[in-house]
Amino acid sequence: MAIKIVTDSSIQLTEAEIRDNDITVIPLTIMIDSTVYTDGETITREEFMTKMAASSALPKTSQPAIGTFLDTYSALTADGSQVLSIHMLEAISGTVNSARQAADMCTGSVTVVDCDFTDRAMAFQVLAAAKMAQAGKPLADILTRINEIRDHTTLVMGVSTLENLVKGGRLSKAAGFVSSLLNIKLILQVKDGQLTPLQKGRGMKTIHRFVDNHIEEMKKLPAAIQAIGVSYAGGLDLAQGVADKLKAAFPSVALLLRPTDPVIATHTGAGAFAITYFTD
């Protein structure tokens, strides 16, 4: 029985990776000043950053409708195939819950997984699942493998401005006001499906020092790093500098540098970046 892989548009994949691995990506929607856009279809990631900067209010993101999931699942399972649907962590979006409800309604076989991550960290699991599915591996083996990858994945991010975190309710307005005056930069980690602050400090020195220290920690890991991602919400120069340091430290490890999805950028604001990797 064939297994088909579904995910959502918060993932960090190239067009070639989506095409070559036969991955179905269900888009989220974004509303900017009363105009609704379909992620990756009617707005690009670069266009989103420009429109967000000019918007009068924080953009609103919405998970795909249950009906969209159900239609996709029904079409993919019509030939008797199974579906493995892998989605971003529940802590930042209701997408995985919409997928679960649709899976319950579908007459075909659908397994829904909360990968506990998003962006390139989610892609590590999705790519592994897709390659194993193409090789004819059973669902149980695929689930075991993506759980292993999840447990050995790290996602850390630097946030240059707290404005969107405050607007989105992630920080109190008072804390955000004081922090903006002090030029506070925030380091966060996604771990066990939750977004957790690691450290904060004044000025960009905080960001650069964290990157340098984290790369040194990566060098000491007992297991080999298999892949690295650097994603960013605007601020390409900063992200490129981070990527260059990682390439110098791990020249033989594949690294993907790309803008992040509007869902993530909405919460982090401009100038944010993330480092993702997993070990074997």
Short mmCIF file of C-alpha atoms in Angstrom, two decimals, residues 72-256:
data_model
loop_
_atom_site.label_atom_id
_atom_site.label_comp_id
_atom_site.label_asym_id
_atom_site.label_seq_id
_atom_site.Cartn_x
_atom_site.Cartn_y
_atom_site.Cartn_z
CA THR A 72 -6.98 16.49 -0.05
CA TYR A 73 -7.07 13.31 2.03
CA SER A 74 -10.03 11.92 0.11
CA ALA A 75 -8.31 12.51 -3.23
CA LEU A 76 -5.00 11.00 -2.13
CA THR A 77 -6.57 7.89 -0.56
CA ALA A 78 -9.05 7.23 -3.37
CA ASP A 79 -6.69 4.68 -4.93
CA GLY A 80 -6.22 2.85 -1.63
CA SER A 81 -3.09 4.71 -0.60
CA GLN A 82 -2.40 5.75 2.98
CA VAL A 83 -1.67 9.37 3.96
CA LEU A 84 0.89 10.52 6.52
CA SER A 85 0.17 14.17 7.31
CA ILE A 86 2.94 15.98 9.23
CA HIS A 87 2.32 19.47 10.61
CA MET A 88 3.75 22.32 12.65
CA LEU A 89 3.64 22.36 16.41
CA GLU A 90 0.25 22.91 18.01
CA ALA A 91 1.70 25.65 20.27
CA ILE A 92 1.75 28.16 17.40
CA SER A 93 -1.10 27.02 15.14
CA GLY A 94 -4.32 25.05 15.09
CA THR A 95 -3.32 23.47 11.78
CA VAL A 96 -2.63 20.02 13.20
CA ASN A 97 -6.01 19.96 14.94
CA SER A 98 -7.80 20.79 11.68
CA ALA A 99 -5.87 17.94 10.08
CA ARG A 100 -6.89 15.55 12.85
CA GLN A 101 -10.57 16.42 12.50
CA ALA A 102 -10.40 15.92 8.74
CA ALA A 103 -8.60 12.59 9.21
CA ASP A 104 -11.46 11.41 11.45
CA MET A 105 -13.96 12.26 8.72
CA CYS A 106 -12.00 10.68 5.87
CA THR A 107 -12.96 7.17 4.77
CA GLY A 108 -9.35 6.50 3.76
CA SER A 109 -6.40 5.75 6.05
CA VAL A 110 -4.84 8.99 7.36
CA THR A 111 -2.25 9.36 10.12
CA VAL A 112 -1.66 12.89 11.46
CA VAL A 113 1.54 13.84 13.29
CA ASP A 114 2.42 16.98 15.26
CA CYS A 115 6.14 17.19 14.50
CA ASP A 116 6.81 19.53 17.48
CA PHE A 117 8.60 21.95 15.12
CA THR A 118 8.11 24.08 12.03
CA ASP A 119 10.16 25.54 9.16
CA ARG A 120 13.29 23.54 8.20
CA ALA A 121 13.14 21.55 11.44
CA MET A 122 9.82 20.14 10.23
CA ALA A 123 11.30 19.53 6.79
CA PHE A 124 13.89 17.15 8.22
CA GLN A 125 11.06 14.82 9.26
CA VAL A 126 8.95 15.33 6.14
CA LEU A 127 11.83 14.66 3.75
CA ALA A 128 12.83 11.50 5.61
CA ALA A 129 9.21 10.29 5.57
CA ALA A 130 8.84 11.01 1.86
CA LYS A 131 12.06 9.22 0.90
CA MET A 132 11.12 6.18 2.98
CA ALA A 133 7.61 6.17 1.48
CA GLN A 134 9.07 6.22 -2.03
CA ALA A 135 11.31 3.31 -1.05
CA GLY A 136 8.23 1.31 0.00
CA LYS A 137 8.92 1.31 3.75
CA PRO A 138 5.95 0.55 6.03
CA LEU A 139 4.23 3.29 8.02
CA ALA A 140 5.47 1.96 11.36
CA ASP A 141 9.10 2.25 10.24
CA ILE A 142 8.54 5.76 8.92
CA LEU A 143 6.96 6.89 12.19
CA THR A 144 9.86 5.41 14.16
CA ARG A 145 12.37 7.27 11.98
CA ILE A 146 10.68 10.68 12.14
CA ASN A 147 10.41 10.34 15.91
CA GLU A 148 14.16 9.71 16.03
CA ILE A 149 14.81 12.79 13.92
CA ARG A 150 12.46 14.87 16.09
CA ASP A 151 14.30 13.81 19.23
CA HIS A 152 17.65 14.83 17.71
CA THR A 153 16.56 18.14 16.16
CA THR A 154 17.42 21.61 17.46
CA LEU A 155 15.69 24.88 16.53
CA VAL A 156 16.97 28.13 18.02
CA MET A 157 16.10 31.63 16.89
CA GLY A 158 17.14 35.21 17.43
CA VAL A 159 14.53 37.98 17.53
CA SER A 160 15.73 41.51 16.80
CA THR A 161 12.54 43.37 17.71
CA LEU A 162 9.86 42.44 20.20
CA GLU A 163 7.12 44.50 18.53
CA ASN A 164 5.31 41.60 16.86
CA LEU A 165 5.67 39.32 19.88
CA VAL A 166 3.94 42.03 21.92
CA LYS A 167 1.21 42.68 19.32
CA GLY A 168 0.59 38.96 18.99
CA GLY A 169 0.17 38.56 22.74
CA ARG A 170 3.40 36.64 23.31
CA LEU A 171 4.69 39.38 25.62
CA SER A 172 2.87 41.95 27.75
CA LYS A 173 2.68 45.46 26.28
CA ALA A 174 4.52 46.87 29.27
CA ALA A 175 7.37 44.40 28.91
CA GLY A 176 7.55 45.12 25.21
CA PHE A 177 7.65 48.87 25.72
CA VAL A 178 10.49 48.67 28.22
CA SER A 179 12.35 46.16 26.09
CA SER A 180 12.12 48.35 22.99
CA LEU A 181 13.62 51.25 24.90
CA LEU A 182 16.49 49.09 26.05
CA ASN A 183 17.11 47.61 22.57
CA ILE A 184 16.52 44.12 23.93
CA LYS A 185 17.26 41.13 21.70
CA LEU A 186 15.71 37.76 22.51
CA ILE A 187 16.97 34.22 21.94
CA LEU A 188 14.30 31.50 21.81
CA GLN A 189 14.26 27.73 21.41
CA VAL A 190 11.55 25.39 20.20
CA LYS A 191 11.74 22.32 22.41
CA ASP A 192 9.18 19.64 23.27
CA GLY A 193 6.62 21.46 21.16
CA GLN A 194 6.95 24.73 23.08
CA LEU A 195 8.57 28.12 22.41
CA THR A 196 10.96 28.83 25.28
CA PRO A 197 13.13 31.93 25.94
CA LEU A 198 16.82 31.08 26.34
CA GLN A 199 18.38 34.48 26.96
CA LYS A 200 18.04 38.18 26.31
CA GLY A 201 20.41 41.11 26.12
CA ARG A 202 20.93 44.59 24.76
CA GLY A 203 22.03 45.24 21.22
CA MET A 204 23.17 43.06 18.36
CA LYS A 205 26.18 41.90 20.34
CA THR A 206 23.76 39.57 22.13
CA ILE A 207 22.78 37.96 18.83
CA HIS A 208 26.34 37.63 17.51
CA ARG A 209 27.66 36.27 20.79
CA PHE A 210 24.89 33.69 20.95
CA VAL A 211 25.57 32.51 17.38
CA ASP A 212 29.29 32.16 18.03
CA ASN A 213 28.73 30.30 21.30
CA HIS A 214 26.09 28.03 19.80
CA ILE A 215 28.32 27.06 16.90
CA GLU A 216 31.03 26.11 19.39
CA GLU A 217 28.47 23.94 21.20
CA MET A 218 27.49 22.32 17.90
CA LYS A 219 31.12 21.42 17.26
CA LYS A 220 31.18 19.47 20.53
CA LEU A 221 28.13 17.33 19.78
CA PRO A 222 28.89 13.61 20.07
CA ALA A 223 26.89 12.72 16.94
CA ALA A 224 27.44 14.07 13.45
CA ILE A 225 25.19 16.88 12.21
CA GLN A 226 23.23 15.67 9.17
CA ALA A 227 21.75 18.89 7.81
CA ILE A 228 21.50 22.59 8.73
CA GLY A 229 18.94 25.25 7.93
CA VAL A 230 19.10 29.02 8.36
CA SER A 231 15.76 30.77 7.87
CA TYR A 232 15.07 34.47 8.18
CA ALA A 233 12.30 37.08 8.27
CA GLY A 234 13.87 39.95 6.36
CA GLY A 235 17.40 40.89 7.33
CA LEU A 236 19.19 38.75 4.75
CA ASP A 237 22.60 40.23 5.62
CA LEU A 238 22.38 39.00 9.22
CA ALA A 239 21.14 35.55 8.16
CA GLN A 240 23.83 35.30 5.49
CA GLY A 241 26.46 36.08 8.10
CA VAL A 242 25.11 33.32 10.34
CA ALA A 243 25.04 30.89 7.41
CA ASP A 244 28.63 31.77 6.46
CA LYS A 245 29.83 31.00 9.99
CA LEU A 246 28.02 27.66 9.94
CA LYS A 247 29.44 26.77 6.52
CA ALA A 248 32.93 27.52 7.76
CA ALA A 249 32.41 25.36 10.85
CA PHE A 250 30.67 22.48 9.00
CA PRO A 251 31.85 22.63 5.37
CA SER A 252 30.68 19.11 4.51
CA VAL A 253 27.13 19.49 5.87
CA ALA A 254 24.34 20.58 3.52
CA LEU A 255 22.94 23.99 4.50
CA LEU A 256 19.79 25.68 3.22
#
